[in-house]
mmCIF file of C-alpha atoms and ligand atoms in Angstrom:
data_model
loop_
_atom_site.group_PDB
_atom_site.id
_atom_site.type_symbol
_atom_site.label_atom_id
_atom_site.label_comp_id
_atom_site.label_asym_id
_atom_site.label_seq_id
_atom_site.Cartn_x
_atom_site.Cartn_y
_atom_site.Cartn_z
ATOM 1 C CA MET A 1 -0.153 -0.019 -0.106
ATOM 2 C CA THR A 2 1.653 3.494 -0.792
ATOM 3 C CA GLU A 3 1.639 6.211 1.519
ATOM 4 C CA LYS A 4 -1.119 8.135 -0.161
ATOM 5 C CA ALA A 5 -3.445 5.239 0.465
ATOM 6 C CA ASP A 6 -2.260 4.814 3.886
ATOM 7 C CA LEU A 7 -2.973 8.456 4.808
ATOM 8 C CA GLN A 8 -6.516 8.253 3.141
ATOM 9 C CA SER A 9 -7.438 5.094 4.953
ATOM 10 C CA VAL A 10 -6.497 6.939 8.141
ATOM 11 C CA LEU A 11 -8.518 9.969 7.193
ATOM 12 C CA ASP A 12 -11.427 7.699 6.159
ATOM 13 C CA ARG A 13 -11.319 5.925 9.534
ATOM 14 C CA ALA A 14 -11.266 9.093 11.471
ATOM 15 C CA ALA A 15 -14.051 10.634 9.165
ATOM 16 C CA ALA A 16 -16.134 7.723 10.074
ATOM 17 C CA GLY A 17 -15.416 8.331 14.048
ATOM 18 C CA GLY A 18 -12.817 5.602 14.627
ATOM 19 C CA ARG A 19 -10.068 6.595 16.927
ATOM 20 C CA ILE A 20 -6.775 7.637 15.610
ATOM 21 C CA THR A 21 -3.469 7.440 17.416
ATOM 22 C CA PRO A 22 -1.011 10.162 18.038
ATOM 23 C CA GLU A 23 1.432 9.164 15.329
ATOM 24 C CA GLU A 24 -1.558 9.096 12.965
ATOM 25 C CA ALA A 25 -2.701 12.275 13.930
ATOM 26 C CA LEU A 26 0.774 13.781 13.276
ATOM 27 C CA VAL A 27 0.584 12.157 9.891
ATOM 28 C CA LEU A 28 -2.860 13.764 9.056
ATOM 29 C CA TYR A 29 -1.891 17.122 10.692
ATOM 30 C CA ARG A 30 1.284 17.398 8.469
ATOM 31 C CA ASP A 31 0.540 15.708 5.410
ATOM 32 C CA ALA A 32 -3.303 15.404 4.637
ATOM 33 C CA PRO A 33 -4.599 17.917 2.133
ATOM 34 C CA LEU A 34 -6.203 20.744 3.916
ATOM 35 C CA HIS A 35 -9.673 20.483 2.453
ATOM 36 C CA ALA A 36 -9.721 16.561 3.009
ATOM 37 C CA LEU A 37 -8.590 16.964 6.487
ATOM 38 C CA GLY A 38 -11.455 19.700 6.611
ATOM 39 C CA ALA A 39 -14.079 17.501 5.295
ATOM 40 C CA ALA A 40 -13.426 14.834 7.496
ATOM 41 C CA ALA A 41 -13.447 16.920 10.579
ATOM 42 C CA ASP A 42 -17.084 18.552 9.221
ATOM 43 C CA ALA A 43 -18.246 15.060 8.645
ATOM 44 C CA VAL A 44 -17.572 14.019 12.352
ATOM 45 C CA ARG A 45 -19.170 17.575 13.687
ATOM 46 C CA ARG A 46 -22.293 16.706 11.680
ATOM 47 C CA ARG A 47 -22.678 13.338 13.240
ATOM 48 C CA LYS A 48 -22.172 14.739 16.448
ATOM 49 C CA TYR A 49 -24.659 17.230 16.079
ATOM 50 C CA ALA A 50 -27.124 15.303 14.124
ATOM 51 C CA GLY A 51 -30.516 17.190 14.246
ATOM 52 C CA ILE A 52 -28.855 20.640 15.090
ATOM 53 C CA GLU A 53 -25.688 20.333 12.594
ATOM 54 C CA HIS A 54 -26.894 23.739 10.787
ATOM 55 C CA ILE A 55 -26.542 25.747 14.137
ATOM 56 C CA ALA A 56 -23.122 27.285 15.314
ATOM 57 C CA THR A 57 -23.037 29.268 18.650
ATOM 58 C CA TYR A 58 -21.558 32.259 20.533
ATOM 59 C CA ILE A 59 -21.969 33.497 23.907
ATOM 60 C CA ILE A 60 -21.886 37.036 25.406
ATOM 61 C CA GLU A 61 -19.351 37.374 28.318
ATOM 62 C CA ARG A 62 -17.053 39.653 30.055
ATOM 63 C CA ASN A 63 -13.689 39.409 30.867
ATOM 64 C CA ILE A 64 -13.078 40.979 34.206
ATOM 65 C CA ASN A 65 -8.973 41.503 34.879
ATOM 66 C CA TYR A 66 -8.627 41.731 38.470
ATOM 67 C CA THR A 67 -5.193 42.524 38.449
ATOM 68 C CA ASN A 68 -2.129 42.501 36.177
ATOM 69 C CA VAL A 69 0.374 41.805 39.091
ATOM 70 C CA CYS A 70 2.160 38.559 38.774
ATOM 71 C CA VAL A 71 4.720 36.544 40.051
ATOM 72 C CA THR A 72 5.096 33.991 37.175
ATOM 73 C CA ALA A 73 6.477 36.125 34.403
ATOM 74 C CA CYS A 74 5.722 34.182 31.413
ATOM 75 C CA LYS A 75 7.677 35.007 28.520
ATOM 76 C CA PHE A 76 4.862 35.250 26.081
ATOM 77 C CA CYS A 77 2.849 37.573 28.177
ATOM 78 C CA ALA A 78 2.377 41.150 27.610
ATOM 79 C CA PHE A 79 -0.134 41.897 30.336
ATOM 80 C CA TYR A 80 1.527 41.108 33.442
ATOM 81 C CA ALA A 81 3.453 43.361 35.739
ATOM 82 C CA ALA A 82 6.065 41.984 38.165
ATOM 83 C CA PRO A 83 5.271 42.703 41.800
ATOM 84 C CA LYS A 84 7.794 45.740 42.349
ATOM 85 C CA ASP A 85 6.854 47.396 39.137
ATOM 86 C CA THR A 86 4.402 49.867 40.882
ATOM 87 C CA GLU A 87 4.150 52.051 38.016
ATOM 88 C CA LYS A 88 2.565 49.286 35.571
ATOM 89 C CA GLY A 89 0.900 47.322 38.071
ATOM 90 C CA TRP A 90 -2.718 47.549 39.146
ATOM 91 C CA THR A 91 -5.421 46.135 40.883
ATOM 92 C CA ARG A 92 -9.376 46.362 40.734
ATOM 93 C CA ASP A 93 -11.442 46.885 43.505
ATOM 94 C CA LEU A 94 -14.714 45.064 44.278
ATOM 95 C CA ASP A 95 -16.730 48.008 43.545
ATOM 96 C CA ASP A 96 -15.318 48.258 40.378
ATOM 97 C CA ILE A 97 -15.974 44.902 39.292
ATOM 98 C CA LEU A 98 -19.211 44.589 40.408
ATOM 99 C CA ARG A 99 -20.061 47.640 38.249
ATOM 100 C CA ARG A 100 -18.531 45.450 35.245
ATOM 101 C CA CYS A 101 -20.799 42.516 36.383
ATOM 102 C CA ALA A 102 -23.900 44.905 36.089
ATOM 103 C CA GLU A 103 -22.731 46.301 32.728
ATOM 104 C CA THR A 104 -22.478 42.682 31.436
ATOM 105 C CA VAL A 105 -26.155 42.036 32.763
ATOM 106 C CA GLU A 106 -27.521 45.001 31.078
ATOM 107 C CA LEU A 107 -26.194 44.011 27.802
ATOM 108 C CA GLY A 108 -27.276 40.367 27.886
ATOM 109 C CA GLY A 109 -24.107 38.793 29.015
ATOM 110 C CA THR A 110 -24.475 35.408 30.807
ATOM 111 C CA GLN A 111 -20.837 34.528 31.721
ATOM 112 C CA ILE A 112 -18.112 36.213 33.671
ATOM 113 C CA MET A 113 -14.352 35.548 32.871
ATOM 114 C CA PHE A 114 -12.073 36.604 36.101
ATOM 115 C CA GLN A 115 -8.921 36.568 34.710
ATOM 116 C CA GLY A 116 -5.504 38.029 36.252
ATOM 117 C CA GLY A 117 -2.075 37.696 37.431
ATOM 118 C CA HIS A 118 -0.809 35.456 40.031
ATOM 119 C CA HIS A 119 -0.641 38.058 42.665
ATOM 120 C CA PRO A 120 1.812 37.515 45.666
ATOM 121 C CA ASP A 121 -1.056 38.236 48.011
ATOM 122 C CA TYR A 122 -4.333 36.704 46.628
ATOM 123 C CA GLY A 123 -4.976 33.217 48.137
ATOM 124 C CA VAL A 124 -8.086 31.111 48.167
ATOM 125 C CA GLU A 125 -9.646 33.752 50.431
ATOM 126 C CA TYR A 126 -9.405 36.694 47.758
ATOM 127 C CA TYR A 127 -11.450 34.438 45.369
ATOM 128 C CA GLU A 128 -13.721 33.338 47.862
ATOM 129 C CA LYS A 129 -14.684 36.777 48.870
ATOM 130 C CA HIS A 130 -15.172 38.021 45.118
ATOM 131 C CA PHE A 131 -16.872 34.948 43.828
ATOM 132 C CA LYS A 132 -19.564 35.409 46.925
ATOM 133 C CA ALA A 133 -19.949 38.933 46.279
ATOM 134 C CA ILE A 134 -20.604 38.543 42.600
ATOM 135 C CA LYS A 135 -23.096 35.535 43.245
ATOM 136 C CA ASP A 136 -25.002 37.786 45.983
ATOM 137 C CA ALA A 137 -25.186 40.683 43.677
ATOM 138 C CA PHE A 138 -25.727 38.619 40.239
ATOM 139 C CA PRO A 139 -26.877 35.252 40.653
ATOM 140 C CA GLN A 140 -27.896 34.798 36.911
ATOM 141 C CA LEU A 141 -23.958 35.274 35.946
ATOM 142 C CA VAL A 142 -22.079 32.425 35.430
ATOM 143 C CA ILE A 143 -18.717 32.353 36.707
ATOM 144 C CA HIS A 144 -16.604 30.595 34.371
ATOM 145 C CA SER A 145 -12.870 31.585 35.234
ATOM 146 C CA LEU A 146 -9.479 30.702 36.305
ATOM 147 C CA GLY A 147 -7.552 27.503 35.680
ATOM 148 C CA ALA A 148 -5.189 24.983 37.067
ATOM 149 C CA SER A 149 -2.428 27.790 37.175
ATOM 150 C CA GLU A 150 -4.595 30.021 39.440
ATOM 151 C CA VAL A 151 -5.463 27.272 41.672
ATOM 152 C CA GLU A 152 -1.821 26.018 42.271
ATOM 153 C CA HIS A 153 -1.200 29.557 43.173
ATOM 154 C CA MET A 154 -3.695 30.248 45.647
ATOM 155 C CA ALA A 155 -3.401 27.078 47.347
ATOM 156 C CA ARG A 156 0.196 27.679 47.909
ATOM 157 C CA ILE A 157 -0.342 31.355 49.237
ATOM 158 C CA SER A 158 -3.118 30.124 51.507
ATOM 159 C CA GLY A 159 -1.076 26.978 52.463
ATOM 160 C CA VAL A 160 -4.109 24.569 51.394
ATOM 161 C CA SER A 161 -4.221 21.284 49.131
ATOM 162 C CA VAL A 162 -5.349 22.013 45.779
ATOM 163 C CA GLU A 163 -8.398 20.086 46.739
ATOM 164 C CA GLU A 164 -9.632 22.603 49.377
ATOM 165 C CA ALA A 165 -8.803 25.400 47.023
ATOM 166 C CA ILE A 166 -11.206 24.046 44.306
ATOM 167 C CA THR A 167 -14.025 23.179 46.906
ATOM 168 C CA ARG A 168 -13.902 26.478 48.827
ATOM 169 C CA ILE A 169 -13.972 28.607 45.475
ATOM 170 C CA HIS A 170 -16.525 26.465 43.953
ATOM 171 C CA GLU A 171 -18.647 26.918 47.246
ATOM 172 C CA ALA A 172 -17.983 30.590 46.922
ATOM 173 C CA GLY A 173 -19.614 30.758 43.435
ATOM 174 C CA LEU A 174 -17.323 29.486 40.573
ATOM 175 C CA ASP A 175 -19.410 27.572 38.244
ATOM 176 C CA SER A 176 -16.546 26.364 36.209
ATOM 177 C CA PHE A 177 -12.705 26.634 35.000
ATOM 178 C CA ALA A 178 -11.874 28.188 31.948
ATOM 179 C CA GLY A 179 -8.827 26.104 31.114
ATOM 180 C CA ALA A 180 -6.301 29.168 31.164
ATOM 181 C CA GLY A 181 -2.713 28.249 31.781
ATOM 182 C CA ALA A 182 -2.813 25.305 29.597
ATOM 183 C CA GLU A 183 -0.435 26.916 26.991
ATOM 184 C CA LEU A 184 1.372 24.268 25.341
ATOM 185 C CA LEU A 185 1.375 21.018 28.080
ATOM 186 C CA PRO A 186 4.607 19.090 26.741
ATOM 187 C CA GLU A 187 7.703 19.895 28.793
ATOM 188 C CA ARG A 188 10.213 21.347 26.285
ATOM 189 C CA PRO A 189 7.790 24.298 24.653
ATOM 190 C CA ARG A 190 6.315 25.053 28.145
ATOM 191 C CA LYS A 191 9.593 25.527 29.809
ATOM 192 C CA ALA A 192 10.809 27.804 26.904
ATOM 193 C CA ILE A 193 7.617 30.158 27.268
ATOM 194 C CA ALA A 194 6.609 29.787 30.810
ATOM 195 C CA PRO A 195 9.363 28.478 33.046
ATOM 196 C CA LEU A 196 7.952 29.652 36.383
ATOM 197 C CA LYS A 197 4.595 27.806 35.789
ATOM 198 C CA GLU A 198 3.610 24.344 36.980
ATOM 199 C CA SER A 199 4.257 21.703 34.483
ATOM 200 C CA GLY A 200 1.988 20.475 32.060
ATOM 201 C CA GLU A 201 1.367 17.189 34.063
ATOM 202 C CA ARG A 202 0.512 19.156 37.010
ATOM 203 C CA TRP A 203 -1.710 21.317 35.115
ATOM 204 C CA LEU A 204 -3.678 18.085 33.747
ATOM 205 C CA GLU A 205 -3.581 16.850 37.379
ATOM 206 C CA ILE A 206 -5.157 19.662 38.944
ATOM 207 C CA MET A 207 -7.999 19.944 36.110
ATOM 208 C CA GLU A 208 -8.257 16.011 36.625
ATOM 209 C CA THR A 209 -9.079 16.890 40.399
ATOM 210 C CA ALA A 210 -11.458 19.807 39.546
ATOM 211 C CA HIS A 211 -13.418 17.474 37.320
ATOM 212 C CA ARG A 212 -13.573 14.622 40.207
ATOM 213 C CA LEU A 213 -14.619 17.284 42.370
ATOM 214 C CA GLY A 214 -17.564 18.333 39.862
ATOM 215 C CA VAL A 215 -16.048 21.370 38.518
ATOM 216 C CA GLU A 216 -15.966 21.059 34.686
ATOM 217 C CA SER A 217 -13.745 23.180 32.438
ATOM 218 C CA THR A 218 -12.662 23.894 28.951
ATOM 219 C CA SER A 219 -9.298 23.316 27.775
ATOM 220 C CA THR A 220 -7.162 25.430 25.552
ATOM 221 C CA MET A 221 -3.799 25.469 23.504
ATOM 222 C CA LEU A 222 -1.271 28.361 22.661
ATOM 223 C CA MET A 223 -0.059 27.770 19.095
ATOM 224 C CA GLY A 224 2.892 29.564 17.491
ATOM 225 C CA THR A 225 5.790 29.973 20.062
ATOM 226 C CA GLY A 226 8.240 27.702 18.409
ATOM 227 C CA GLU A 227 6.818 24.427 19.300
ATOM 228 C CA THR A 228 7.118 21.511 16.968
ATOM 229 C CA ASN A 229 3.961 19.762 14.978
ATOM 230 C CA ALA A 230 4.833 16.668 17.208
ATOM 231 C CA GLU A 231 4.701 18.843 20.521
ATOM 232 C CA ARG A 232 1.070 20.247 19.313
ATOM 233 C CA ILE A 233 -0.078 16.387 18.692
ATOM 234 C CA GLU A 234 1.486 15.643 22.129
ATOM 235 C CA HIS A 235 -0.894 18.415 23.801
ATOM 236 C CA LEU A 236 -3.898 16.938 22.361
ATOM 237 C CA ARG A 237 -2.749 13.217 23.672
ATOM 238 C CA MET A 238 -2.428 14.894 27.192
ATOM 239 C CA ILE A 239 -5.792 16.555 26.988
ATOM 240 C CA ARG A 240 -7.372 13.408 25.278
ATOM 241 C CA ASP A 241 -5.950 10.928 28.073
ATOM 242 C CA VAL A 242 -7.301 12.750 31.173
ATOM 243 C CA GLN A 243 -10.616 13.191 29.246
ATOM 244 C CA ASP A 244 -11.012 9.402 28.904
ATOM 245 C CA ARG A 245 -10.886 9.295 32.754
ATOM 246 C CA THR A 246 -12.962 12.310 33.448
ATOM 247 C CA GLY A 247 -15.044 13.506 30.768
ATOM 248 C CA GLY A 248 -14.705 17.035 32.475
ATOM 249 C CA PHE A 249 -13.418 18.871 29.219
ATOM 250 C CA ARG A 250 -16.583 20.705 27.590
ATOM 251 C CA ALA A 251 -14.250 22.089 24.879
ATOM 252 C CA PHE A 252 -10.909 22.532 23.164
ATOM 253 C CA ILE A 253 -9.695 25.961 22.169
ATOM 254 C CA PRO A 254 -6.897 26.507 20.305
ATOM 255 C CA TYR A 255 -5.709 30.161 19.606
ATOM 256 C CA THR A 256 -2.455 31.745 18.092
ATOM 257 C CA TYR A 257 0.256 33.433 20.000
ATOM 258 C CA GLN A 258 0.424 37.330 19.545
ATOM 259 C CA PRO A 259 3.937 38.699 19.311
ATOM 260 C CA GLU A 260 3.957 42.356 20.698
ATOM 261 C CA ASN A 261 5.260 43.675 23.747
ATOM 262 C CA ASN A 262 6.720 40.707 25.487
ATOM 263 C CA HIS A 263 10.029 38.976 25.821
ATOM 264 C CA LEU A 264 9.083 36.329 22.930
ATOM 265 C CA LYS A 265 8.807 39.090 20.493
ATOM 266 C CA GLY A 266 10.041 38.269 17.077
ATOM 267 C CA ARG A 267 8.983 34.423 17.142
ATOM 268 C CA THR A 268 6.810 32.973 14.322
ATOM 269 C CA GLN A 269 3.007 33.036 14.826
ATOM 270 C CA ALA A 270 1.284 29.944 13.722
ATOM 271 C CA THR A 271 -0.019 30.286 10.253
ATOM 272 C CA LEU A 272 -3.717 30.620 9.409
ATOM 273 C CA PHE A 273 -3.709 27.232 7.548
ATOM 274 C CA GLU A 274 -1.661 25.585 10.577
ATOM 275 C CA TYR A 275 -4.529 26.964 12.724
ATOM 276 C CA LEU A 276 -7.270 25.411 10.558
ATOM 277 C CA ARG A 277 -5.397 22.293 10.576
ATOM 278 C CA MET A 278 -5.242 22.109 14.280
ATOM 279 C CA ILE A 279 -9.154 22.790 14.494
ATOM 280 C CA ALA A 280 -9.489 20.057 11.943
ATOM 281 C CA ILE A 281 -7.233 17.466 13.631
ATOM 282 C CA ALA A 282 -8.786 18.467 17.186
ATOM 283 C CA ARG A 283 -12.116 17.431 15.947
ATOM 284 C CA LEU A 284 -10.759 14.198 14.775
ATOM 285 C CA PHE A 285 -8.331 13.352 17.383
ATOM 286 C CA LEU A 286 -10.399 14.793 20.429
ATOM 287 C CA ASP A 287 -13.375 12.165 19.823
ATOM 288 C CA ASN A 288 -14.302 12.484 23.622
ATOM 289 C CA VAL A 289 -14.501 16.395 23.535
ATOM 290 C CA GLN A 290 -17.853 17.672 22.409
ATOM 291 C CA HIS A 291 -17.112 21.184 21.725
ATOM 292 C CA ILE A 292 -14.264 22.686 19.124
ATOM 293 C CA GLN A 293 -13.995 26.313 19.306
ATOM 294 C CA GLY A 294 -12.825 28.698 16.735
ATOM 295 C CA SER A 295 -10.863 31.544 18.176
ATOM 296 C CA TRP A 296 -11.223 34.369 15.824
ATOM 297 C CA LEU A 297 -9.906 37.138 18.247
ATOM 298 C CA THR A 298 -6.359 36.135 17.216
ATOM 299 C CA THR A 299 -6.695 34.946 13.583
ATOM 300 C CA GLY A 300 -9.663 37.007 12.252
ATOM 301 C CA LYS A 301 -13.342 36.814 11.526
ATOM 302 C CA GLU A 302 -12.774 35.094 8.302
ATOM 303 C CA VAL A 303 -10.560 32.516 9.737
ATOM 304 C CA GLY A 304 -13.226 32.261 12.424
ATOM 305 C CA GLN A 305 -15.961 31.911 9.703
ATOM 306 C CA LEU A 306 -13.792 29.271 8.062
ATOM 307 C CA SER A 307 -13.154 27.070 11.242
ATOM 308 C CA LEU A 308 -17.003 26.274 10.983
ATOM 309 C CA HIS A 309 -16.067 24.337 7.967
ATOM 310 C CA TYR A 310 -13.189 22.712 9.917
ATOM 311 C CA GLY A 311 -14.920 20.990 12.579
ATOM 312 C CA ALA A 312 -15.445 23.772 14.988
ATOM 313 C CA ASP A 313 -19.013 24.016 16.223
ATOM 314 C CA ASP A 314 -18.857 27.370 18.381
ATOM 315 C CA LEU A 315 -17.157 30.795 18.084
ATOM 316 C CA GLY A 316 -16.695 31.659 21.521
ATOM 317 C CA SER A 317 -17.551 35.025 23.245
ATOM 318 C CA ILE A 318 -18.579 38.346 22.080
ATOM 319 C CA MET A 319 -16.536 40.125 25.101
ATOM 320 C CA LEU A 320 -17.471 43.250 26.696
ATOM 321 C CA GLU A 321 -13.779 43.700 27.507
ATOM 322 C CA GLU A 322 -10.606 41.986 26.774
ATOM 323 C CA ASN A 323 -7.017 43.112 27.889
ATOM 324 C CA VAL A 324 -4.662 39.907 28.001
ATOM 325 C CA VAL A 325 -4.339 38.752 24.322
ATOM 326 C CA SER A 326 -4.959 42.654 23.162
ATOM 327 C CA SER A 327 -1.872 43.571 25.017
ATOM 328 C CA ALA A 328 0.095 41.191 23.002
ATOM 329 C CA GLY A 329 -1.217 42.461 19.631
ATOM 330 C CA ALA A 330 -4.758 40.714 19.036
ATOM 331 C CA ARG A 331 -6.463 43.587 16.962
ATOM 332 C CA HIS A 332 -9.508 41.717 15.605
ATOM 333 C CA ARG A 333 -12.827 42.702 16.966
ATOM 334 C CA SER A 334 -16.428 42.504 16.118
ATOM 335 C CA ASN A 335 -20.151 42.657 17.724
ATOM 336 C CA ARG A 336 -23.106 40.598 17.983
ATOM 337 C CA LEU A 337 -24.595 41.426 14.464
ATOM 338 C CA GLU A 338 -21.303 40.943 12.632
ATOM 339 C CA ILE A 339 -20.817 37.587 14.326
ATOM 340 C CA ILE A 340 -24.457 36.554 13.623
ATOM 341 C CA ASP A 341 -23.845 37.889 9.793
ATOM 342 C CA LEU A 342 -20.566 35.966 9.820
ATOM 343 C CA ILE A 343 -22.076 32.618 11.007
ATOM 344 C CA ARG A 344 -25.101 33.043 8.589
ATOM 345 C CA LYS A 345 -22.626 33.567 5.649
ATOM 346 C CA ALA A 346 -20.855 30.512 6.667
ATOM 347 C CA GLY A 347 -24.328 28.335 6.202
ATOM 348 C CA ARG A 348 -25.309 28.159 9.647
ATOM 349 C CA VAL A 349 -27.960 29.600 11.705
ATOM 350 C CA PRO A 350 -26.244 31.615 14.707
ATOM 351 C CA ALA A 351 -27.349 30.670 18.440
ATOM 352 C CA GLN A 352 -26.553 32.516 21.460
ATOM 353 C CA ARG A 353 -25.508 29.936 23.931
ATOM 354 C CA ALA A 354 -25.052 29.292 27.759
ATOM 355 C CA THR A 355 -21.858 28.367 29.478
ATOM 356 C CA THR A 356 -23.051 24.867 29.369
ATOM 357 C CA TYR A 357 -23.721 25.115 25.351
ATOM 358 C CA GLU A 358 -27.750 25.279 25.731
ATOM 359 C CA HIS A 359 -29.228 27.541 22.963
ATOM 360 C CA LEU A 360 -30.439 30.612 24.555
ATOM 361 C CA VAL A 361 -31.593 32.293 21.409
ATOM 362 C CA VAL A 362 -31.565 30.839 17.995
ATOM 363 C CA HIS A 363 -31.410 33.442 15.252
ATOM 364 C CA ASP A 364 -33.296 31.760 12.638
ATOM 365 C CA ASP A 365 -35.294 34.814 11.118
ATOM 366 C CA PRO A 366 -32.986 37.799 10.204
ATOM 367 C CA ALA A 367 -36.103 39.877 10.936
ATOM 368 C CA ASN A 368 -35.975 39.372 14.528
ATOM 369 C CA ASP A 369 -32.116 40.083 15.020
ATOM 370 C CA PRO A 370 -30.955 42.039 17.991
ATOM 371 C CA VAL A 371 -31.008 45.659 17.633
ATOM 372 C CA ASP A 372 -28.522 46.789 20.125
ATOM 373 C CA ASP A 373 -26.071 49.708 19.245
ATOM 374 C CA ARG A 374 -24.290 49.583 22.470
ATOM 375 C CA VAL A 375 -22.827 46.354 21.548
ATOM 376 C CA VAL A 376 -19.845 47.946 19.727
ATOM 377 C CA SER A 377 -16.701 46.052 19.251
ATOM 378 C CA HIS A 378 -13.605 47.741 20.800
ATOM 379 C CA ILE A 379 -10.478 46.749 22.498
ATOM 380 C CA SER A 380 -10.755 47.728 26.116
ATOM 381 C CA SER A 381 -7.915 50.000 27.053
ATOM 382 C CA THR A 382 -8.717 49.278 31.016
ATOM 383 C CA ALA A 383 -5.368 47.586 31.325
ATOM 384 C CA ILE A 384 -3.357 50.249 29.539
ATOM 385 C CA GLU A 385 -4.934 52.994 31.512
ATOM 386 C CA GLY A 386 -3.836 51.430 34.840
ATOM 387 C CA GLY A 387 -7.248 50.242 36.017
ATOM 388 C CA THR A 388 -9.401 53.404 35.098
ATOM 389 C CA ALA A 389 -12.797 52.265 33.932
ATOM 390 C CA HIS A 390 -13.148 52.617 30.244
ATOM 391 C CA PRO A 391 -15.832 55.342 29.494
ATOM 392 C CA GLU A 392 -18.122 53.277 27.112
ATOM 393 C CA LEU A 393 -19.503 49.798 27.230
ATOM 394 C CA LYS A 394 -17.230 48.119 24.663
ATOM 395 C CA LEU A 395 -17.620 44.458 23.038
ATOM 396 C CA LEU A 396 -14.730 42.640 21.754
ATOM 397 C CA ALA A 397 -14.948 39.368 20.505
ATOM 398 C CA SER A 398 -12.863 36.759 21.802
ATOM 399 C CA ASN A 399 -12.390 33.144 23.124
HETATM 400 S S1 LIG B 1 0.022 34.286 31.288
HETATM 401 FE FE1 LIG B 1 -0.801 34.901 33.532
HETATM 402 S S2 LIG B 1 0.676 33.722 34.885
HETATM 403 FE FE2 LIG B 1 1.978 34.057 33.125
HETATM 404 S S3 LIG B 1 2.733 36.061 33.170
HETATM 405 FE FE3 LIG B 1 0.674 36.457 32.215
HETATM 406 S S4 LIG B 1 -0.773 36.911 33.734
HETATM 407 FE FE4 LIG B 1 1.240 35.928 34.905
#
């Protein structure tokens, strides 16, 4: 049998729903024709969503960055300030956070992504206090936030186990983990970009613990900081192995590294074709993960739209505020009507979803589209302005 025939038979098996090995995934990722890879991934998506395969989803949420002060100093990060850098560092007070939550509710947002640096003083108590205050004031908001890195940090600051940290913040109001901090899980590329972060194995161990304690999560991947194709596939393998045991990863969200204002400046970003190939191979390889999200904040709306033909079922969030990847150069922006439009032009029916992916509003009739002029895309300047509130309500689409 020729190599070409081998490749086609693996692709056919994957498209039919058969499990593929990491070695096979690497061959497909590297060598399969782009359109054939996308067609196979789309076939899997259609089968997984039989009956609702015509729908693609988005969510409205707000990133609330509570501080940029961080002791972890990841080399790819343009957002953080070292604790001694009092000029750049800032924290946001509880009143400011609650005001941002109120604005989110007012604009129809359903989810809060609480995201920030590893502040040297912020232990479990800090998160308990803030999550409880948010839930007391806005019980309708879902707190989908943080990840294993924050749990590791807060547990260390408070001198408790990660089990206790997860249990306490869950009881205080955290609904699910956003999967932040996964970056690249294999050791070599992780050490190269985030040498002070916990290992990839530890990241997965903490997420597995969370899943066991009833806190589900999403999973992410940062592409384009110099990792090899084999390391990208190894990242997927590590997630799939945990998912086989827990089933707690709701989604996989790859996004591309943004090269501005950080210590890795100058390194190559992943190409858009590599990104689409990753969406497709994730759909084929992660046969146990339900949702694959196209992240168009870092790749652009057209690529986000294309991702819907390469296995993605969701375009993530229209975000009231985002400071982290925009600090590193992400400049793509949109608003709800644009997202609805681009989903329609991809041949799908748009639907606003909840954090747990139930459809809240299905936009099946353009005559009933929302008319909301305040939902204007913009990159928030809150991080740059040192924590002062932005004067307008701005929406930025992001993952
Ligand atoms: S990515 Fe997160 S942990 Fe790393 S330096 Fe930035 S804020 Fe800190």
